[in-house]
PDB file of C-alpha atoms in Angstrom:
ATOM      1  CA  UNK A   1      74.706 130.721 227.047  1.00  0.00           C
ATOM      2  CA  UNK A   2      73.448 133.634 229.006  1.00  0.00           C
ATOM      3  CA  UNK A   3      71.674 136.213 226.794  1.00  0.00           C
ATOM      4  CA  UNK A   4      71.112 138.952 229.480  1.00  0.00           C
ATOM      5  CA  UNK A   5      70.748 138.596 233.198  1.00  0.00           C
ATOM      6  CA  UNK A   6      67.165 137.427 232.713  1.00  0.00           C
ATOM      7  CA  UNK A   7      67.187 135.063 229.683  1.00  0.00           C
ATOM      8  CA  UNK A   8      69.544 131.966 228.993  1.00  0.00           C
ATOM      9  CA  UNK A   9      69.538 129.999 225.993  1.00  0.00           C
ATOM     10  CA  UNK A  10      70.781 126.258 225.278  1.00  0.00           C
ATOM     11  CA  UNK A  11      70.997 125.434 221.488  1.00  0.00           C
ATOM     12  CA  UNK A  12      72.708 122.292 220.134  1.00  0.00           C
ATOM     13  CA  UNK A  13      72.430 119.515 217.710  1.00  0.00           C
ATOM     14  CA  UNK A  14      73.101 116.049 217.833  1.00  0.00           C
ATOM     15  CA  UNK A  15      74.048 113.500 214.975  1.00  0.00           C
ATOM     16  CA  UNK A  16      73.003 110.062 215.171  1.00  0.00           C
ATOM     17  CA  UNK A  17      73.917 107.262 212.512  1.00  0.00           C
ATOM     18  CA  UNK A  18      72.619 103.458 213.028  1.00  0.00           C
ATOM     19  CA  UNK A  19      74.880 101.437 211.100  1.00  0.00           C
ATOM     20  CA  UNK A  20      73.138  98.401 209.302  1.00  0.00           C
ATOM     21  CA  UNK A  21      73.841  94.948 210.600  1.00  0.00           C
ATOM     22  CA  UNK A  22      76.258  92.404 209.539  1.00  0.00           C
ATOM     23  CA  UNK A  23      76.937  88.699 210.406  1.00  0.00           C
ATOM     24  CA  UNK A  24      80.388  87.807 209.878  1.00  0.00           C
ATOM     25  CA  UNK A  25      79.683  84.666 208.195  1.00  0.00           C
ATOM     26  CA  UNK A  26      76.611  86.120 206.203  1.00  0.00           C
ATOM     27  CA  UNK A  27      73.827  84.073 207.869  1.00  0.00           C
ATOM     28  CA  UNK A  28      71.255  86.314 207.281  1.00  0.00           C
ATOM     29  CA  UNK A  29      68.414  86.576 204.931  1.00  0.00           C
ATOM     30  CA  UNK A  30      65.837  89.160 204.324  1.00  0.00           C
ATOM     31  CA  UNK A  31      62.816  89.480 202.351  1.00  0.00           C
ATOM     32  CA  UNK A  32      62.159  92.065 199.440  1.00  0.00           C
ATOM     33  CA  UNK A  33      58.416  93.202 199.579  1.00  0.00           C
ATOM     34  CA  UNK A  34      59.196  96.351 197.090  1.00  0.00           C
ATOM     35  CA  UNK A  35      57.372  94.469 194.705  1.00  0.00           C
ATOM     36  CA  UNK A  36      54.482  93.037 196.617  1.00  0.00           C
ATOM     37  CA  UNK A  37      54.156  89.949 198.774  1.00  0.00           C
ATOM     38  CA  UNK A  38      53.645  87.554 195.913  1.00  0.00           C
ATOM     39  CA  UNK A  39      56.617  88.953 194.148  1.00  0.00           C
ATOM     40  CA  UNK A  40      58.554  88.864 197.181  1.00  0.00           C
ATOM     41  CA  UNK A  41      62.280  87.822 196.854  1.00  0.00           C
ATOM     42  CA  UNK A  42      64.605  86.337 199.162  1.00  0.00           C
ATOM     43  CA  UNK A  43      67.836  87.896 199.694  1.00  0.00           C
ATOM     44  CA  UNK A  44      70.471  86.285 201.107  1.00  0.00           C
ATOM     45  CA  UNK A  45      73.779  88.494 202.312  1.00  0.00           C
ATOM     46  CA  UNK A  46      76.845  87.875 200.287  1.00  0.00           C
ATOM     47  CA  UNK A  47      75.033  85.625 197.470  1.00  0.00           C
ATOM     48  CA  UNK A  48      73.989  86.967 194.330  1.00  0.00           C
ATOM     49  CA  UNK A  49      74.824  90.332 194.478  1.00  0.00           C
ATOM     50  CA  UNK A  50      73.428  91.357 197.707  1.00  0.00           C
ATOM     51  CA  UNK A  51      76.076  92.806 200.051  1.00  0.00           C
ATOM     52  CA  UNK A  52      76.826  92.152 203.665  1.00  0.00           C
ATOM     53  CA  UNK A  53      74.211  94.368 205.048  1.00  0.00           C
ATOM     54  CA  UNK A  54      70.200  93.671 203.896  1.00  0.00           C
ATOM     55  CA  UNK A  55      68.992  96.932 204.668  1.00  0.00           C
ATOM     56  CA  UNK A  56      70.029 100.688 204.255  1.00  0.00           C
ATOM     57  CA  UNK A  57      70.357 103.166 206.992  1.00  0.00           C
ATOM     58  CA  UNK A  58      69.162 106.488 207.198  1.00  0.00           C
ATOM     59  CA  UNK A  59      72.348 109.101 207.114  1.00  0.00           C
ATOM     60  CA  UNK A  60      69.806 112.206 207.509  1.00  0.00           C
ATOM     61  CA  UNK A  61      69.357 111.903 211.335  1.00  0.00           C
ATOM     62  CA  UNK A  62      70.206 115.476 212.607  1.00  0.00           C
ATOM     63  CA  UNK A  63      68.667 116.134 216.195  1.00  0.00           C
ATOM     64  CA  UNK A  64      68.408 119.793 217.132  1.00  0.00           C
ATOM     65  CA  UNK A  65      67.809 121.014 220.631  1.00  0.00           C
ATOM     66  CA  UNK A  66      66.536 124.238 222.110  1.00  0.00           C
ATOM     67  CA  UNK A  67      65.558 125.098 225.220  1.00  0.00           C
ATOM     68  CA  UNK A  68      65.307 128.814 227.218  1.00  0.00           C
ATOM     69  CA  UNK A  69      64.573 130.074 230.631  1.00  0.00           C
ATOM     70  CA  UNK A  70      62.963 133.232 231.021  1.00  0.00           C
ATOM     71  CA  UNK A  71      62.301 135.264 234.164  1.00  0.00           C
ATOM     72  CA  UNK A  72      60.081 138.621 233.237  1.00  0.00           C
ATOM     73  CA  UNK A  73      59.770 139.618 236.695  1.00  0.00           C
ATOM     74  CA  UNK A  74      60.737 138.878 240.474  1.00  0.00           C
ATOM     75  CA  UNK A  75      59.514 135.404 241.537  1.00  0.00           C
ATOM     76  CA  UNK A  76      58.650 134.877 238.195  1.00  0.00           C
ATOM     77  CA  UNK A  77      60.143 132.193 235.401  1.00  0.00           C
ATOM     78  CA  UNK A  78      59.072 130.965 231.835  1.00  0.00           C
ATOM     79  CA  UNK A  79      61.218 127.534 231.005  1.00  0.00           C
ATOM     80  CA  UNK A  80      60.729 125.540 227.725  1.00  0.00           C
ATOM     81  CA  UNK A  81      62.215 123.283 225.120  1.00  0.00           C
ATOM     82  CA  UNK A  82      62.285 121.590 222.007  1.00  0.00           C
ATOM     83  CA  UNK A  83      64.097 118.528 220.746  1.00  0.00           C
ATOM     84  CA  UNK A  84      64.093 115.817 218.326  1.00  0.00           C
ATOM     85  CA  UNK A  85      65.197 112.434 218.813  1.00  0.00           C
ATOM     86  CA  UNK A  86      65.246 109.437 217.090  1.00  0.00           C
ATOM     87  CA  UNK A  87      64.166 105.835 217.912  1.00  0.00           C
ATOM     88  CA  UNK A  88      66.927 103.072 218.326  1.00  0.00           C
ATOM     89  CA  UNK A  89      66.879 100.153 216.016  1.00  0.00           C
ATOM     90  CA  UNK A  90      67.659  97.625 218.399  1.00  0.00           C
ATOM     91  CA  UNK A  91      70.169  94.445 218.375  1.00  0.00           C
ATOM     92  CA  UNK A  92      67.131  92.203 218.245  1.00  0.00           C
ATOM     93  CA  UNK A  93      65.447  93.805 214.909  1.00  0.00           C
ATOM     94  CA  UNK A  94      68.158  92.623 212.591  1.00  0.00           C
ATOM     95  CA  UNK A  95      69.210  89.863 214.756  1.00  0.00           C
ATOM     96  CA  UNK A  96      65.883  88.336 213.697  1.00  0.00           C
ATOM     97  CA  UNK A  97      66.962  87.876 209.870  1.00  0.00           C
ATOM     98  CA  UNK A  98      69.176  84.821 211.482  1.00  0.00           C
ATOM     99  CA  UNK A  99      66.026  83.061 211.846  1.00  0.00           C
ATOM    100  CA  UNK A 100      64.990  82.935 208.275  1.00  0.00           C
ATOM    101  CA  UNK A 101      65.208  80.288 205.668  1.00  0.00           C
ATOM    102  CA  UNK A 102      67.764  78.985 204.511  1.00  0.00           C
ATOM    103  CA  UNK A 103      69.936  79.275 208.225  1.00  0.00           C
ATOM    104  CA  UNK A 104      66.527  78.233 210.016  1.00  0.00           C
ATOM    105  CA  UNK A 105      63.470  76.373 209.392  1.00  0.00           C
ATOM    106  CA  UNK A 106      59.904  76.173 211.173  1.00  0.00           C
ATOM    107  CA  UNK A 107      56.960  73.726 211.073  1.00  0.00           C
ATOM    108  CA  UNK A 108      53.463  73.882 211.160  1.00  0.00           C
ATOM    109  CA  UNK A 109      51.618  71.439 212.843  1.00  0.00           C
ATOM    110  CA  UNK A 110      47.973  70.808 210.968  1.00  0.00           C
ATOM    111  CA  UNK A 111      45.461  69.131 213.473  1.00  0.00           C
ATOM    112  CA  UNK A 112      42.428  70.341 215.642  1.00  0.00           C
ATOM    113  CA  UNK A 113      44.260  70.224 218.472  1.00  0.00           C
ATOM    114  CA  UNK A 114      42.873  66.784 220.674  1.00  0.00           C
ATOM    115  CA  UNK A 115      44.312  64.727 218.212  1.00  0.00           C
ATOM    116  CA  UNK A 116      47.866  65.701 218.414  1.00  0.00           C
ATOM    117  CA  UNK A 117      50.732  64.694 220.888  1.00  0.00           C
ATOM    118  CA  UNK A 118      54.234  64.925 221.582  1.00  0.00           C
ATOM    119  CA  UNK A 119      54.534  61.069 219.755  1.00  0.00           C
ATOM    120  CA  UNK A 120      52.839  62.025 216.445  1.00  0.00           C
ATOM    121  CA  UNK A 121      53.540  65.631 216.552  1.00  0.00           C
ATOM    122  CA  UNK A 122      55.838  65.441 213.182  1.00  0.00           C
ATOM    123  CA  UNK A 123      54.910  62.515 211.804  1.00  0.00           C
ATOM    124  CA  UNK A 124      54.508  62.765 208.011  1.00  0.00           C
ATOM    125  CA  UNK A 125      50.406  63.693 206.919  1.00  0.00           C
ATOM    126  CA  UNK A 126      50.371  66.549 210.094  1.00  0.00           C
ATOM    127  CA  UNK A 127      53.146  68.783 209.358  1.00  0.00           C
ATOM    128  CA  UNK A 128      53.014  71.275 206.699  1.00  0.00           C
ATOM    129  CA  UNK A 129      56.802  72.759 205.615  1.00  0.00           C
ATOM    130  CA  UNK A 130      55.483  76.125 205.601  1.00  0.00           C
ATOM    131  CA  UNK A 131      58.132  78.881 206.301  1.00  0.00           C
ATOM    132  CA  UNK A 132      57.856  82.012 208.083  1.00  0.00           C
ATOM    133  CA  UNK A 133      59.982  84.946 207.497  1.00  0.00           C
ATOM    134  CA  UNK A 134      60.952  87.909 209.341  1.00  0.00           C
ATOM    135  CA  UNK A 135      61.316  91.179 207.081  1.00  0.00           C
ATOM    136  CA  UNK A 136      62.572  94.402 207.784  1.00  0.00           C
ATOM    137  CA  UNK A 137      62.354  97.275 205.267  1.00  0.00           C
ATOM    138  CA  UNK A 138      64.869  97.818 202.510  1.00  0.00           C
ATOM    139  CA  UNK A 139      64.952 101.459 203.729  1.00  0.00           C
ATOM    140  CA  UNK A 140      65.570 101.437 207.664  1.00  0.00           C
ATOM    141  CA  UNK A 141      64.338 104.636 208.496  1.00  0.00           C
ATOM    142  CA  UNK A 142      64.077 105.472 212.610  1.00  0.00           C
ATOM    143  CA  UNK A 143      60.972 106.609 213.868  1.00  0.00           C
ATOM    144  CA  UNK A 144      61.504 110.294 214.925  1.00  0.00           C
ATOM    145  CA  UNK A 145      60.156 111.993 218.339  1.00  0.00           C
ATOM    146  CA  UNK A 146      59.327 115.453 218.922  1.00  0.00           C
ATOM    147  CA  UNK A 147      59.151 116.475 222.144  1.00  0.00           C
ATOM    148  CA  UNK A 148      58.549 120.030 223.804  1.00  0.00           C
ATOM    149  CA  UNK A 149      57.828 121.688 226.812  1.00  0.00           C
ATOM    150  CA  UNK A 150      56.469 125.053 228.302  1.00  0.00           C
ATOM    151  CA  UNK A 151      56.285 125.993 232.075  1.00  0.00           C
ATOM    152  CA  UNK A 152      55.538 129.100 234.426  1.00  0.00           C
ATOM    153  CA  UNK A 153      56.508 129.122 237.461  1.00  0.00           C
ATOM    154  CA  UNK A 154      55.749 131.749 240.234  1.00  0.00           C
ATOM    155  CA  UNK A 155      56.696 131.776 244.120  1.00  0.00           C
ATOM    156  CA  UNK A 156      53.191 132.675 245.870  1.00  0.00           C
ATOM    157  CA  UNK A 157      55.398 132.966 249.270  1.00  0.00           C
ATOM    158  CA  UNK A 158      58.031 131.445 251.058  1.00  0.00           C
ATOM    159  CA  UNK A 159      58.483 127.672 250.506  1.00  0.00           C
ATOM    160  CA  UNK A 160      55.222 127.699 248.290  1.00  0.00           C
ATOM    161  CA  UNK A 161      55.295 127.703 244.453  1.00  0.00           C
ATOM    162  CA  UNK A 162      53.175 127.323 241.596  1.00  0.00           C
ATOM    163  CA  UNK A 163      53.785 125.615 238.651  1.00  0.00           C
ATOM    164  CA  UNK A 164      51.741 125.356 235.229  1.00  0.00           C
ATOM    165  CA  UNK A 165      53.429 123.109 232.381  1.00  0.00           C
ATOM    166  CA  UNK A 166      52.581 121.868 229.235  1.00  0.00           C
ATOM    167  CA  UNK A 167      54.708 118.415 227.936  1.00  0.00           C
ATOM    168  CA  UNK A 168      54.172 117.115 224.474  1.00  0.00           C
ATOM    169  CA  UNK A 169      55.671 114.839 222.217  1.00  0.00           C
ATOM    170  CA  UNK A 170      55.055 113.680 218.365  1.00  0.00           C
ATOM    171  CA  UNK A 171      55.926 110.454 216.764  1.00  0.00           C
ATOM    172  CA  UNK A 172      56.461 110.091 213.285  1.00  0.00           C
ATOM    173  CA  UNK A 173      57.412 106.691 211.393  1.00  0.00           C
ATOM    174  CA  UNK A 174      57.676 104.884 214.494  1.00  0.00           C
ATOM    175  CA  UNK A 175      58.762 101.421 214.352  1.00  0.00           C
ATOM    176  CA  UNK A 176      56.032  98.820 214.650  1.00  0.00           C
ATOM    177  CA  UNK A 177      54.901  95.150 213.092  1.00  0.00           C
ATOM    178  CA  UNK A 178      52.824  94.928 209.947  1.00  0.00           C
ATOM    179  CA  UNK A 179      51.441  91.087 209.866  1.00  0.00           C
ATOM    180  CA  UNK A 180      51.033  91.003 205.950  1.00  0.00           C
ATOM    181  CA  UNK A 181      49.763  87.605 206.130  1.00  0.00           C
ATOM    182  CA  UNK A 182      46.884  87.917 208.615  1.00  0.00           C
ATOM    183  CA  UNK A 183      43.333  85.896 207.476  1.00  0.00           C
ATOM    184  CA  UNK A 184      40.502  87.735 206.980  1.00  0.00           C
ATOM    185  CA  UNK A 185      37.748  87.381 210.056  1.00  0.00           C
ATOM    186  CA  UNK A 186      35.270  84.547 209.616  1.00  0.00           C
ATOM    187  CA  UNK A 187      34.984  80.761 209.530  1.00  0.00           C
ATOM    188  CA  UNK A 188      37.665  78.946 209.701  1.00  0.00           C
ATOM    189  CA  UNK A 189      40.329  81.025 210.185  1.00  0.00           C
TER     190      UNK A 189
END
């Protein structure tokens, strides 16, 4: 809204809620790593008191926005803004919970790379049945991004303008993958 003939403000707030994913047949499993990797528990949707959702969503995603345009003198303009944005929790993040045991299983083939062929890759002795898991945090807090800008414009002459600006952003709790069982570097790894 226009405060004065030289100052305009834009103010707003947005609320976002990323619903936790569910599956109609409860074919999803997650690992509860809250007690550490050694004490991880397999959580299967709809079983043993586990609900249909395998993680809790954040209900506090308020995103204020603010912008202004100010003209201190003729041919001058100062503009700026600030806003908070939340990282989208994509569908494939929770769809990966379909690929966890007991709904899917993978095999690790053991060999030196020269003795394994397509014909003998799955014979007994070469295959270790070591399941692999995808785990999501029990409390899926989406990343928060703060974006801000400030600019000054001055019309030097007809068809020529000087524009100086700063644009920045700051992220917090940005989603990333954490490998929990990466071997330490050294011989044999």
